[in-house]
Coordinates of C-alpha atoms and ligand atoms in Angstrom, one line a residue:
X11 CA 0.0 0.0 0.0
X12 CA 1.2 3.4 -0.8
X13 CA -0.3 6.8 0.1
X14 CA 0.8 9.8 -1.8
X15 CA 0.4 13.4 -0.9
X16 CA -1.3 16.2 -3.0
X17 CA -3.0 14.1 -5.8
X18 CA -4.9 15.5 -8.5
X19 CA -8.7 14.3 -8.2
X20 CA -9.7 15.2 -11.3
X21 CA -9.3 12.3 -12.9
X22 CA -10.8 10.5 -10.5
X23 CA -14.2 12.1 -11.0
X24 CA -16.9 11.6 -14.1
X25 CA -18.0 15.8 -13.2
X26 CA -14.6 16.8 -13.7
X27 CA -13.9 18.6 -10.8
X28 CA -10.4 20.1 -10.0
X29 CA -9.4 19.1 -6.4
X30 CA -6.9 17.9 -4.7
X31 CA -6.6 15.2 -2.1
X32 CA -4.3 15.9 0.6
X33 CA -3.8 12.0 0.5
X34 CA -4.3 9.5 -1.7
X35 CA -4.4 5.8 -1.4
X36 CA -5.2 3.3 -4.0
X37 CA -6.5 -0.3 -2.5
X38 CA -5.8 -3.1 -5.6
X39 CA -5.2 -6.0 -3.8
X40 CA -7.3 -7.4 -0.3
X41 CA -3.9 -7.1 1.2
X42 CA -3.6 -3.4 0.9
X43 CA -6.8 -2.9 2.7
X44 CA -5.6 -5.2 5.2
X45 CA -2.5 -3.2 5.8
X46 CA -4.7 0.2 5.6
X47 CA -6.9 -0.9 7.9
X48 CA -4.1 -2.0 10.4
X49 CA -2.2 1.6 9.9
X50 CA -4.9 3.2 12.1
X51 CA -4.6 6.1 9.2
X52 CA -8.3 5.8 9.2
X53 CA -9.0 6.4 12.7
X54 CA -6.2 9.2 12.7
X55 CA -7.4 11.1 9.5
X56 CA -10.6 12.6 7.7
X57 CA -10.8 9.7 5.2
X58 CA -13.1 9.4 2.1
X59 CA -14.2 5.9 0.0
X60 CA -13.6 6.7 -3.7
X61 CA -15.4 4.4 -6.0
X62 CA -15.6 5.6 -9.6
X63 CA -16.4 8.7 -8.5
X64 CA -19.4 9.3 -10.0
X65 CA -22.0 10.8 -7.8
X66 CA -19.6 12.9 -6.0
X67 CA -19.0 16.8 -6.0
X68 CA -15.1 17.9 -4.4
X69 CA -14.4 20.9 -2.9
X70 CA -11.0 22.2 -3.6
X71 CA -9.2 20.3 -1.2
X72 CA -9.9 17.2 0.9
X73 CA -7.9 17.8 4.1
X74 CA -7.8 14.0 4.6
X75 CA -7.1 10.4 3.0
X76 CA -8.9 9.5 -0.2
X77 CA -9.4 6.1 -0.5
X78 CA -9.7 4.2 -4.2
X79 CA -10.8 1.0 -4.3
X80 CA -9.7 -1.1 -7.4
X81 CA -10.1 -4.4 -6.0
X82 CA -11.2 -6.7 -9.0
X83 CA -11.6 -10.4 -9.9
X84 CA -15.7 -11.6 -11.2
X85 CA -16.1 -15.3 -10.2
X86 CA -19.3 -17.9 -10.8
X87 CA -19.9 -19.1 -7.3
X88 CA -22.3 -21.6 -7.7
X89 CA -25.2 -22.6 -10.3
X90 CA -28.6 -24.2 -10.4
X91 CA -30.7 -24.9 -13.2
X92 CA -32.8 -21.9 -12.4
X93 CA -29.7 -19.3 -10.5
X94 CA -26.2 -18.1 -10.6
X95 CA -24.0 -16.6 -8.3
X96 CA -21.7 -14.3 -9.3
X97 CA -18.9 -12.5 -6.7
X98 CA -18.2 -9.3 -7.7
X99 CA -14.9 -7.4 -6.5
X100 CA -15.8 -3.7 -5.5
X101 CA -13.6 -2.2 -7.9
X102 CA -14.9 -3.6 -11.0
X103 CA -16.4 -1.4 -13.3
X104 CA -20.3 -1.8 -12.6
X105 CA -21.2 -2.0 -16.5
X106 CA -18.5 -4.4 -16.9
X107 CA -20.3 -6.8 -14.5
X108 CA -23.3 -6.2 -16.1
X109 CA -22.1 -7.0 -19.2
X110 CA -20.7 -10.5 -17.6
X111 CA -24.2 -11.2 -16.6
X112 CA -25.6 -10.5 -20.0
X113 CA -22.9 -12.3 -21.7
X114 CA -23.2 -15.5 -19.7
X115 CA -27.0 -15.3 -20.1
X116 CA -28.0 -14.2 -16.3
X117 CA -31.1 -12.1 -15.8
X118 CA -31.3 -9.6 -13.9
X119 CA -28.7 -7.1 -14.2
X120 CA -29.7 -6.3 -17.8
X121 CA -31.7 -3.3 -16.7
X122 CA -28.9 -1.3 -14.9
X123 CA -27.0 -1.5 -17.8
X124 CA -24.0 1.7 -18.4
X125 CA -24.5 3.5 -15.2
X126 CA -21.7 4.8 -14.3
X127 CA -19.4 3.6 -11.3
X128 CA -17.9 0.4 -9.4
X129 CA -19.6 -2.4 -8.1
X130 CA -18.8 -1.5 -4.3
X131 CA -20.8 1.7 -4.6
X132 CA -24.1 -0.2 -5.7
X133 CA -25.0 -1.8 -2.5
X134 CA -24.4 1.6 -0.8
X135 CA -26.4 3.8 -3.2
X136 CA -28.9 1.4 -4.1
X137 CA -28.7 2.2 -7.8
X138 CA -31.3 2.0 -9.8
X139 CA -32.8 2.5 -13.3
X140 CA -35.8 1.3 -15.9
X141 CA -37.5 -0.3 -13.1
X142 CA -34.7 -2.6 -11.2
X143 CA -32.6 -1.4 -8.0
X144 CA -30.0 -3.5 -7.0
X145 CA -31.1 -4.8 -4.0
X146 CA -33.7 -7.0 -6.3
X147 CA -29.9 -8.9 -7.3
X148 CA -28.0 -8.2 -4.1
X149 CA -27.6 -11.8 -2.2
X150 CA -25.1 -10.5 0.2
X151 CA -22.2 -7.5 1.1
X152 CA -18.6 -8.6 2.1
X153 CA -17.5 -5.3 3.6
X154 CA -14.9 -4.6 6.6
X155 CA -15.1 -2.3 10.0
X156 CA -12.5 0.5 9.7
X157 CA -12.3 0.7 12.7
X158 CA -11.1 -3.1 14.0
X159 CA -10.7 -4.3 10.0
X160 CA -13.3 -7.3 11.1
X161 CA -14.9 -8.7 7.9
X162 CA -18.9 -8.7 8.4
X163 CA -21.4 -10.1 5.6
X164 CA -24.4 -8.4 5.2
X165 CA -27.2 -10.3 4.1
X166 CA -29.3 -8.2 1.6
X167 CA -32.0 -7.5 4.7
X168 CA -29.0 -6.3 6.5
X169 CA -28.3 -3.5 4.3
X170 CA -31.8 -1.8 4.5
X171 CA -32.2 -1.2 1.0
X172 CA -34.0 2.4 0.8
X173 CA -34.7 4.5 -2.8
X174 CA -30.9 5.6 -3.3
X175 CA -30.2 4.5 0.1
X176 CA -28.7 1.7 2.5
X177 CA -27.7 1.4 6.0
X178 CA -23.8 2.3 4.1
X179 CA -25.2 5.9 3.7
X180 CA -27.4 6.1 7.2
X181 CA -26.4 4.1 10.2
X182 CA -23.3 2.5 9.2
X183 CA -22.3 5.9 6.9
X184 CA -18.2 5.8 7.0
X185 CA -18.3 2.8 9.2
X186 CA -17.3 0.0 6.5
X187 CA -15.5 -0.3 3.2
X188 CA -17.2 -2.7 0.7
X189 CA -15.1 -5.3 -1.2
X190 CA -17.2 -7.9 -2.6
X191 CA -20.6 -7.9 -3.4
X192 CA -22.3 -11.3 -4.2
X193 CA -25.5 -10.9 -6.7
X194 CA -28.3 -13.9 -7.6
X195 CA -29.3 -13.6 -10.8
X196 CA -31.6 -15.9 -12.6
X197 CA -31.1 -18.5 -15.3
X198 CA -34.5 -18.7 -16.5
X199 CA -35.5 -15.6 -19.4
X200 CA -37.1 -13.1 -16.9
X201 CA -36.9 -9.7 -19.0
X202 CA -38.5 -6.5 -17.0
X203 CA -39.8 -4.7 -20.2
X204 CA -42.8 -2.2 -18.7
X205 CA -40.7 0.5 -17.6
X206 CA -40.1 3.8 -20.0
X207 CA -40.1 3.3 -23.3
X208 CA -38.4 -0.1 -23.8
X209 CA -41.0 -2.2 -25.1
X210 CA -41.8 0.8 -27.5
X211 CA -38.1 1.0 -28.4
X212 CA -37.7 -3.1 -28.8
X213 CA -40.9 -2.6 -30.9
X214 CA -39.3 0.2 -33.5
X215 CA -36.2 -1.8 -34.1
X216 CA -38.5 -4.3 -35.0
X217 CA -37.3 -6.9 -32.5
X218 CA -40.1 -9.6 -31.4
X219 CA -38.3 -12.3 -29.0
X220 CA -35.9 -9.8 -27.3
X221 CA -32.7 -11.2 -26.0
X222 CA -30.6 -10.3 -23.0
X223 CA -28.2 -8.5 -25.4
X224 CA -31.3 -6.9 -27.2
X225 CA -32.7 -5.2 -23.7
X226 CA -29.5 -4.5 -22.7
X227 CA -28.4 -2.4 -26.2
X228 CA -31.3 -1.1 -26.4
X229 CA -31.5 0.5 -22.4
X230 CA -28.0 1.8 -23.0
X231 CA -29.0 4.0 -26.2
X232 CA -32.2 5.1 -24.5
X233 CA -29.6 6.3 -22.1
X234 CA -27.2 7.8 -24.3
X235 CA -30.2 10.0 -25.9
X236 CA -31.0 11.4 -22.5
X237 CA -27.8 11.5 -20.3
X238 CA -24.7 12.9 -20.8
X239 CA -21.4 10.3 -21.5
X240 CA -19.3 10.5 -18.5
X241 CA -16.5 10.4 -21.5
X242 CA -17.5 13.5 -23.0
X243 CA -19.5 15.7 -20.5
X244 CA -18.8 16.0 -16.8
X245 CA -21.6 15.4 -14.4
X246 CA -22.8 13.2 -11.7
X247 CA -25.9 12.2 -13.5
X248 CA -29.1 13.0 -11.6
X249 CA -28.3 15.3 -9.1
X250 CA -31.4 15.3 -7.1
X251 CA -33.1 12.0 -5.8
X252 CA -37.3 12.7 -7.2
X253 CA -38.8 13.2 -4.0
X254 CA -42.0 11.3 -2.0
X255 CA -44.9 13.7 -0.9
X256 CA -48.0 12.2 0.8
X257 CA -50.9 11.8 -1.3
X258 CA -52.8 14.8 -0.3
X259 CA -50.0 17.2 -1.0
X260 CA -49.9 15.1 -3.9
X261 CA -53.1 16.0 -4.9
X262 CA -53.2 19.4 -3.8
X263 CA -50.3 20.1 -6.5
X264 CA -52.1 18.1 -9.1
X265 CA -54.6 19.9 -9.0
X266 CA -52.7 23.5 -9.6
X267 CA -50.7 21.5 -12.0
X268 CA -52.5 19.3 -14.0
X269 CA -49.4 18.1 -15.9
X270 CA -47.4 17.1 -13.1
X271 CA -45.2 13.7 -13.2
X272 CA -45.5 11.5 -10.4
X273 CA -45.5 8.1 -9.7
X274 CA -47.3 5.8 -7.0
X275 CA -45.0 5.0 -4.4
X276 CA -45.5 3.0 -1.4
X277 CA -48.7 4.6 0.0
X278 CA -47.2 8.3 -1.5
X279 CA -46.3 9.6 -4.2
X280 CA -42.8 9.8 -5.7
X281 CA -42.8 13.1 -8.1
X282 CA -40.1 13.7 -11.2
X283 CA -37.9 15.6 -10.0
X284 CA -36.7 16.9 -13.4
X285 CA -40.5 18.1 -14.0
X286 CA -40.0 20.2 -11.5
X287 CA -37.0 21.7 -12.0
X288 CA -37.9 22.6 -15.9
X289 CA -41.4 24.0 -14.5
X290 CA -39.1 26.6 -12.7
X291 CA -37.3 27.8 -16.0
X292 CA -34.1 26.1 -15.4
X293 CA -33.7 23.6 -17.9
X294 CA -30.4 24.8 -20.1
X295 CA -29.7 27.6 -18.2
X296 CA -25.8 28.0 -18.0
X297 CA -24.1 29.8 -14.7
X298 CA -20.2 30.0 -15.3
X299 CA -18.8 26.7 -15.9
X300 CA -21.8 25.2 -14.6
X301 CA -25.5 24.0 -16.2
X302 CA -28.5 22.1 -16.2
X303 CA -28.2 20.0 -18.9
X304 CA -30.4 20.9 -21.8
X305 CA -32.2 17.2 -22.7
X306 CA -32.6 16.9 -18.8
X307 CA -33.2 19.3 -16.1
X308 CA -32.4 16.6 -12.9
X309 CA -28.4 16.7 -14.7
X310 CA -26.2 19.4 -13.5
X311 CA -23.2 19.5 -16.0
X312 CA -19.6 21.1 -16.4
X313 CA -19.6 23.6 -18.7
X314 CA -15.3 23.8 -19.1
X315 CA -13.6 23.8 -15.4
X316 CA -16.4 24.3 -12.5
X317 CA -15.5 23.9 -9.4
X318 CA -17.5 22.4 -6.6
X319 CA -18.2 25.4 -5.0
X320 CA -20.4 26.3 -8.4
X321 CA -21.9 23.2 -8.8
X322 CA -23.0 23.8 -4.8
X323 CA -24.4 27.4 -5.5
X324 CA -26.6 26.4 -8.4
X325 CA -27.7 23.4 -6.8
X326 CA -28.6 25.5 -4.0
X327 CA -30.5 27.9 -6.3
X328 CA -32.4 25.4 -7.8
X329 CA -33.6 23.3 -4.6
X330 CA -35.0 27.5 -2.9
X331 CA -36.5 27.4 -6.2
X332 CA -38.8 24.5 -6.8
X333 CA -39.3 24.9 -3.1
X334 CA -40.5 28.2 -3.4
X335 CA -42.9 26.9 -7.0
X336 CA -43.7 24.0 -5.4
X337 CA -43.1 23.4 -1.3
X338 CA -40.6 20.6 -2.0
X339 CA -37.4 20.5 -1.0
X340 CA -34.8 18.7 -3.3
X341 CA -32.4 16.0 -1.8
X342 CA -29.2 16.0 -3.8
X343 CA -28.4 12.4 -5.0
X344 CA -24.9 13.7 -5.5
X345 CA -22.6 13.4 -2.5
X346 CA -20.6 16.4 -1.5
X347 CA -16.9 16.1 -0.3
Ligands
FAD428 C1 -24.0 10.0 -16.5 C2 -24.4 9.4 -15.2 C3 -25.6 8.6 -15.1 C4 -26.0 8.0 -13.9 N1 -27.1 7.2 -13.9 C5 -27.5 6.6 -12.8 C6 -28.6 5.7 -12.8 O1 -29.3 5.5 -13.8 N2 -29.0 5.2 -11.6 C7 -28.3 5.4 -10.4 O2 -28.7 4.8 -9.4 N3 -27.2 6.2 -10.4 C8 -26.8 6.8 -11.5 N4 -25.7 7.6 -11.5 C9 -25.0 7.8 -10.3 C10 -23.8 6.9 -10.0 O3 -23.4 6.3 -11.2 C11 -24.1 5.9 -9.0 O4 -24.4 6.5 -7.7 C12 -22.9 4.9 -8.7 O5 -23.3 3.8 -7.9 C13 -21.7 5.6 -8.0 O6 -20.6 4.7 -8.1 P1 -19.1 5.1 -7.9 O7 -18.3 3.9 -7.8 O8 -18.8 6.1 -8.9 O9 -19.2 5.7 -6.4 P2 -18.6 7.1 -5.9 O10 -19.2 8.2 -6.6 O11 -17.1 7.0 -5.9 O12 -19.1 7.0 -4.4 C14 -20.5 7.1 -4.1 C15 -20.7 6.7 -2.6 O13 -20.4 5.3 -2.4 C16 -19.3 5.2 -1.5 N5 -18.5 4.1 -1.9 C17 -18.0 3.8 -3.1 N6 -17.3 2.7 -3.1 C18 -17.4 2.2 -1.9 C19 -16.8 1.0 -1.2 N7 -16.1 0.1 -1.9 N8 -17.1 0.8 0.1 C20 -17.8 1.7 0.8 N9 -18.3 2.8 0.2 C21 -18.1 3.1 -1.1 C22 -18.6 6.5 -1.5 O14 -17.9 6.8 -0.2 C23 -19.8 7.5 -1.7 O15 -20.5 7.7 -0.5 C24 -25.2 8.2 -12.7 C25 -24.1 9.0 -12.8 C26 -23.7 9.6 -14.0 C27 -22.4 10.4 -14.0

């Protein structure tokens, strides 16, 4: 294990944020977290867990330890006739193990196809798209205490799965690095169609018995129409998570606005966040090297070289805003460091 000083995050970052880390560890093999966890460097410094980087927003400098993790290896650990699973190290590229699954034939993962990140993250953000989170694939959680280094597996109850959220992010925020995760996915053609416009999508290209690969392709270009490529445009994807109101504000607001895109939602009413924030003008709208991204208001994106202190300010502008149009306050889905 080595820790350097004064490293450059910017690469390490999909908004493209210039910041530096006063510290900088990166953890490739289970022996160099052994050794980290033994230094006591955690329990001495401010420390953050880097996966891809991908749903974070730095300051200028992080007075502390940033720790990568690029632990990686994708093993089959056991097989039915109707389920697989499949260990995933936490420093694998999530799409690449998505693209295992799809490639071996294992359903399930199909859905979450190109969203940006690691594998470790998932379990701790929940992440989620075209219908699927992953706790419905999440079997268990090999993580480790920073504080003693004990190993602990977390069954997928254990992790209290929550819309963007697990215990990683509430009770046990900072308290564990994730290395492995270990995902069931199923052998038998289970293909999650009804969300968005898939099935109409599958229909155009004129597809009638989709395959894994089919759903897969044709969720990523969906994707590429609407979000911008981490490759090409700095952001951190949806900034905002879209937030639950009870059914009578619900109702109250659909009245008012007739137009207004919500969702059901376990007894409330989970409400597009990106509606929102276009009803209040913003969609497009450019401050400095920052703006909200023109095919979709929930994306903040970097314009040249914003800083996180930018990226902050508008957020904040936006969030007084639709709470001023609409008595909601936004919760930023992007982590700031
Ligand atoms: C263009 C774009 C599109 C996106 N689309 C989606 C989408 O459709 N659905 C969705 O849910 N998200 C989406 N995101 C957000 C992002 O991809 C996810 O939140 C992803 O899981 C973050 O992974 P990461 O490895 O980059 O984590 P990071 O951004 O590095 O970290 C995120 C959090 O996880 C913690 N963490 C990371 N690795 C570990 C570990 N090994 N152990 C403990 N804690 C860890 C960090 O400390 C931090 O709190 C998108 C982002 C972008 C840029």
């Amino acid at each position: 294990m080595t820790l350097q000083e004064n490293v450059s995050l910017k690469p390490y970052n999909t908004f493209g944020i210039a910041a530096t880390s006063q510290y900088f560890t990166d953890i490739a093999a289970p022996i160099d977290l052994q050794i980290l966890m033994q230094s006591g460097l955690l329990n001495a410094f401010p420390f953050f867990i880097l996966g891809g980087g991908s749903n974070v927003v730095f300051n200028k400098l992080f007075a502390g330890i940033v720790v990568k993790i690029s632990l990686k290896g994708i093993t089959v650990l056991e097989e039915t006739d109707d389920s697989v699973l499949v260990k995933a190290a936490a420093g694998e590229v999530w799409s690449d193990f998505v693209d295992f699954c799809v490639a071996h034939n294992f359903y399930g993962a199909e859905n979450l196809t190109s969203i940006p990140g690691t594998v470790g993250a998932s379990p701790v953000q929940n992440v989620g798209a075209y219908g699927v989170e992953a706790k419905d694939i999440i079997e268990s959680v090999e993580a480790y205490e920073i504080l003693t280094g004990k190993q602990r597996i977390f069954s997928n109850s254990d992790c209290q799965f929550d819309y963007r959220s697990s215990i990683f992010k509430t009770k046990l925020k900072n308290k564990y690095i994730v290395a492995s995760v270990t995902f069931r996915l199923s052998k038998q053609p289970k293909l999650n169609l009804e969300y968005g416009a898939i099935r109409t999508e599958i229909e155009k290209a004129g597809i009638t018995d989709p395959t894994l690969t089919d759903v897969s392709r044709i969720i990523a270009s969906i994707r590429e129409e609407k979000l911008p490529n981490p490759d090409k445009i700095g952001s951190a994807g949806s900034f905002f998570k879209n937030p639950v109101i009870p059914v009578a504000q619900f109702e109250a607001l659909k009245e008012k606005h007739p137009a207004i895109v919500a969702y059901p939602h376990k007894g409330e009413y989970k409400v597009a966040a990106g509606w929102l924030i276009e009803q209040c003008g913003w969609k497009g709208r450019q401050f400095g090297n920052v703006g909200v991204y023109p095919k979709q208001a929930l994306v903040l994106y970097n314009l040249g070289d914003c800083t996180g202190e930018e990226v902050k300010a508008l957020a904040k502008e936006i969030q007084q805003s639709v709470e001023t149009h609409f008595g909601i306050a936004l919760e930023p889905e992007a982590i700031f460091v």
